[in-house]
Amino acid sequence: MRTAPHRLAISASLALLALILLPARRLAAAGEPASARSVKSPPTDRPNSHYVSNREPLAPSPLVKLPIGAIEPHGWLRAQLERMADGLTGRLPELSPWCKAEGSAWMSREGAGHSPWEELPYWLKGFGDLGYVLGDERIVAEARRWIEAVLASQEPDGYFGPRDNKKNRDIWPNMVMVNVLQSFHEATGDPRVLPFLSRYFRWQLALPREELLPGSWQKVRAGDNLESIHWLYNRTGEPFLLELGQAVHERTIDWAGGIANWHGVNITQGFREPAVYFVQARDPAFLAAAERNYQTVRDLYGQVPGGMFGADENCRPGHDDPRQAAETCSMVEFMHSFQMLARITGDPLWADRCEEVAFNSLPAAMTPDLKALHYLTAPNMVQLDRFNKAPGLQNGGCMLAYDPRDYRCCQHNVSHGWPYFAEELWLATPDDGLCASLYAPCTVTARAGDGATIQIREETDYPFDERVRLTLATPAPVRFPLYLRVPRACHPVALQLNGRPLAAAAEPGAYLVVERTWRDGDELALEFTMLPGITVWEKNHGAVSVHRGPLTFSLLIGERWERCGGTDDWPALEVYPTTPWNYGLDLPWPDPTRQIEVVRRPGPLPAQPFAPEGAPIQLRVRARRIPEWKQDETGLVGALQDSPAYSAEPAETVTLIPMGCARLRVSAFPTVSSGPEAHRWVGPPATTPARASHCNPGDTLAALSDGREPAASGDQALPRMTWWDHRGTREWVEYHFDEPRSIASSEVYWFDDTGAGQCRVPASWRLLWQDGEAWREVAARGPYGTALDRYNRVEFAPVTTGQLRLEVQLQPEFSGGILEWRTGGNE
Ligand SMILES: [Zn+2]
């Protein structure tokens, strides 16, 4: 920095000399460095002069968030945000009972009323930011109404919000509302926010320790609370906040020792807690713990493309296939965690991880018009119907259809995904520079160098295109370093300054730094390398995925959208495949990408590039079908088996589109071969169509005839059929055969989870067969048994029928169920 005036002087005299000889455009290059250096992280030897950085004794911030409003999104990103404003997030009060202002506990000065928990704060967290980022006055005003009510609800002791939560000592909903207030302050500078939060945190500190984070989700997610405490400390410097930060860390579940809880959303928030605490403890072991947590969960359940991991409520041992899904909440929380970690560590790897989720997994979680979402999104997902997919997915009931009213948490929490992303595109550095951390079209207006307010216009179709053009506007020449993240997947990078190549020895996973005196109109052009590449998922049966730059690609599957509920304005929608999906890739090893053809959509990006018809990039690749790879009895895509899979089907050229464009998709493919090394794919068992008086949504009628042998009546590992939550009632289940058959025996293996649940063997049962229109009981030759841990066989005089019914009388107070039900002919 000290040499700057000197260099300016040289540059001025050279310019004078050159004035006669050179066109004006070239002048800026005179006396300037002809190269860009590569660094792993910005320096941390001083705080940024213009923006709020970590205050002593907290660890210095390598990257600093700019105030909300400094970054104006353009292009495809603005289009997403505008769709949000017209879609689910912008209009959620029309749909969600938790967002109804009238009578809400969050609107009440006394904190009394309906919906006191997380839903309203979840929604408001992104809704407000959406308004600030877009400059949408309607949204800003509507958010303001809620914020004013929250600010008015503070009690003399500092607590605010619904009093029921205070009574229960549950500060989780308030953690989210504190985020709302942080954003409000960053966007408006409202002077009430800091003293308000200070009083609230004094209330937390005054709690008896055992009443601070006593249990449940708040104990798992309190890294969020800690981040807010540091945010306030950096603005007020009140020492009690560090004392509270220490107490909150000590009362949080221990994430430094490994994954402390296997719930998907808890992991995406909780895994980073040690890194947030590092800011206060300054022990690098805590940073390492957050990285280790990420590695652990990706290693066990994230051996798939798209940046997420399978937790279709919780991570489950044995359920690591790409058909295991991630909750929409998990995606936006993971992105938010990565943004925090990019700032805490300065390591661009975290920005890579944020883009991986944002560009690949998140768009697929919603309809292209952003008016509905589904709870669960998986890399392999070939049918989005409303029916139960358990036990293949852990969470039963409707999880995959797009529904604007269902999916309570995700419906509200999805709001902060794109707005927070837009706020983190550019960050400030401690040496008073600026950093392009995430790439998307925008204009950033910020103070740099000696404090001049400059603008950088970023024009790009990234992640669909390799080129990023940055144009500076400044009232006077200003010297500062410009940091450009080099995504791991986009290396090497070519750089041009004002049309001239700039030597740029960029390492992947580092920043290129161009430090110079910038002048109005200076232009930097980056060109990334985006070649098709293959990832082999060794731990997932040797499956492969195809990527290009930050995008991973999925099979283009024809979509048939069907309305399954909702209203004309807010329909609930299912998506069914209209083209085959069971392809394995036929790759020319050892050079697997040799035949992949890249096809660009001509013309400018469509308004919604994250849709199949708008896909800006397509890849063509050779594939062959695997006929035995099918959907399971619930419609869920079959799990992967070993690659290479045997296929003698004809080779075809199939089209891949970005995963974020594909609502139906296969993203982790088997490879195929017809050689001796190929593995024969084992198809699913054929099951008998069945009906029941009732079947618990988490269970499946297909379990009756799936041929999977129970180990015991309490076997929880197998799919089952139960009448839960019917208790003590008379119930039935029926087989519907394709053609009438002669039956003379039947065997049933009862489900009984004594010690774990409320299912028991029935009080009694009998078999009926359909004779024309009538149901008749079979002439049994022995008792109807109810023994545990084995088949109960009954033989009877042969009947010929198309339908057989098993009728039970459940024990009083208890439900019941069946693991397997077999029928036999005349023996
Ligand atoms: Zn959710």
XYZ file of C-alpha atoms in Angstrom, residues 51 66-74 426 434 442-448 452-458 473 475:
28
model
C -16.888 -2.968 6.900
C -20.966 -6.544 2.695
C -24.124 -4.831 3.939
C -27.292 -6.186 2.376
C -28.130 -4.049 -0.631
C -24.503 -3.676 -1.747
C -25.020 -6.433 -4.306
C -27.690 -6.056 -6.944
C -28.385 -9.359 -8.695
C -28.953 -9.477 -12.440
C -18.932 -10.431 -3.267
C -12.999 -7.065 -2.812
C -24.703 -8.754 -10.521
C -23.415 -5.283 -9.727
C -21.581 -4.700 -6.466
C -21.277 -1.222 -5.021
C -18.717 -1.072 -2.230
C -15.894 0.857 -0.622
C -12.393 -0.283 -1.434
C -13.648 5.255 -2.598
C -17.052 3.878 -3.490
C -16.653 1.834 -6.622
C -18.913 -0.375 -8.687
C -18.130 -3.628 -10.395
C -20.551 -4.940 -12.954
C -20.305 -8.708 -13.307
C -16.734 2.185 -12.373
C -14.963 8.346 -9.657
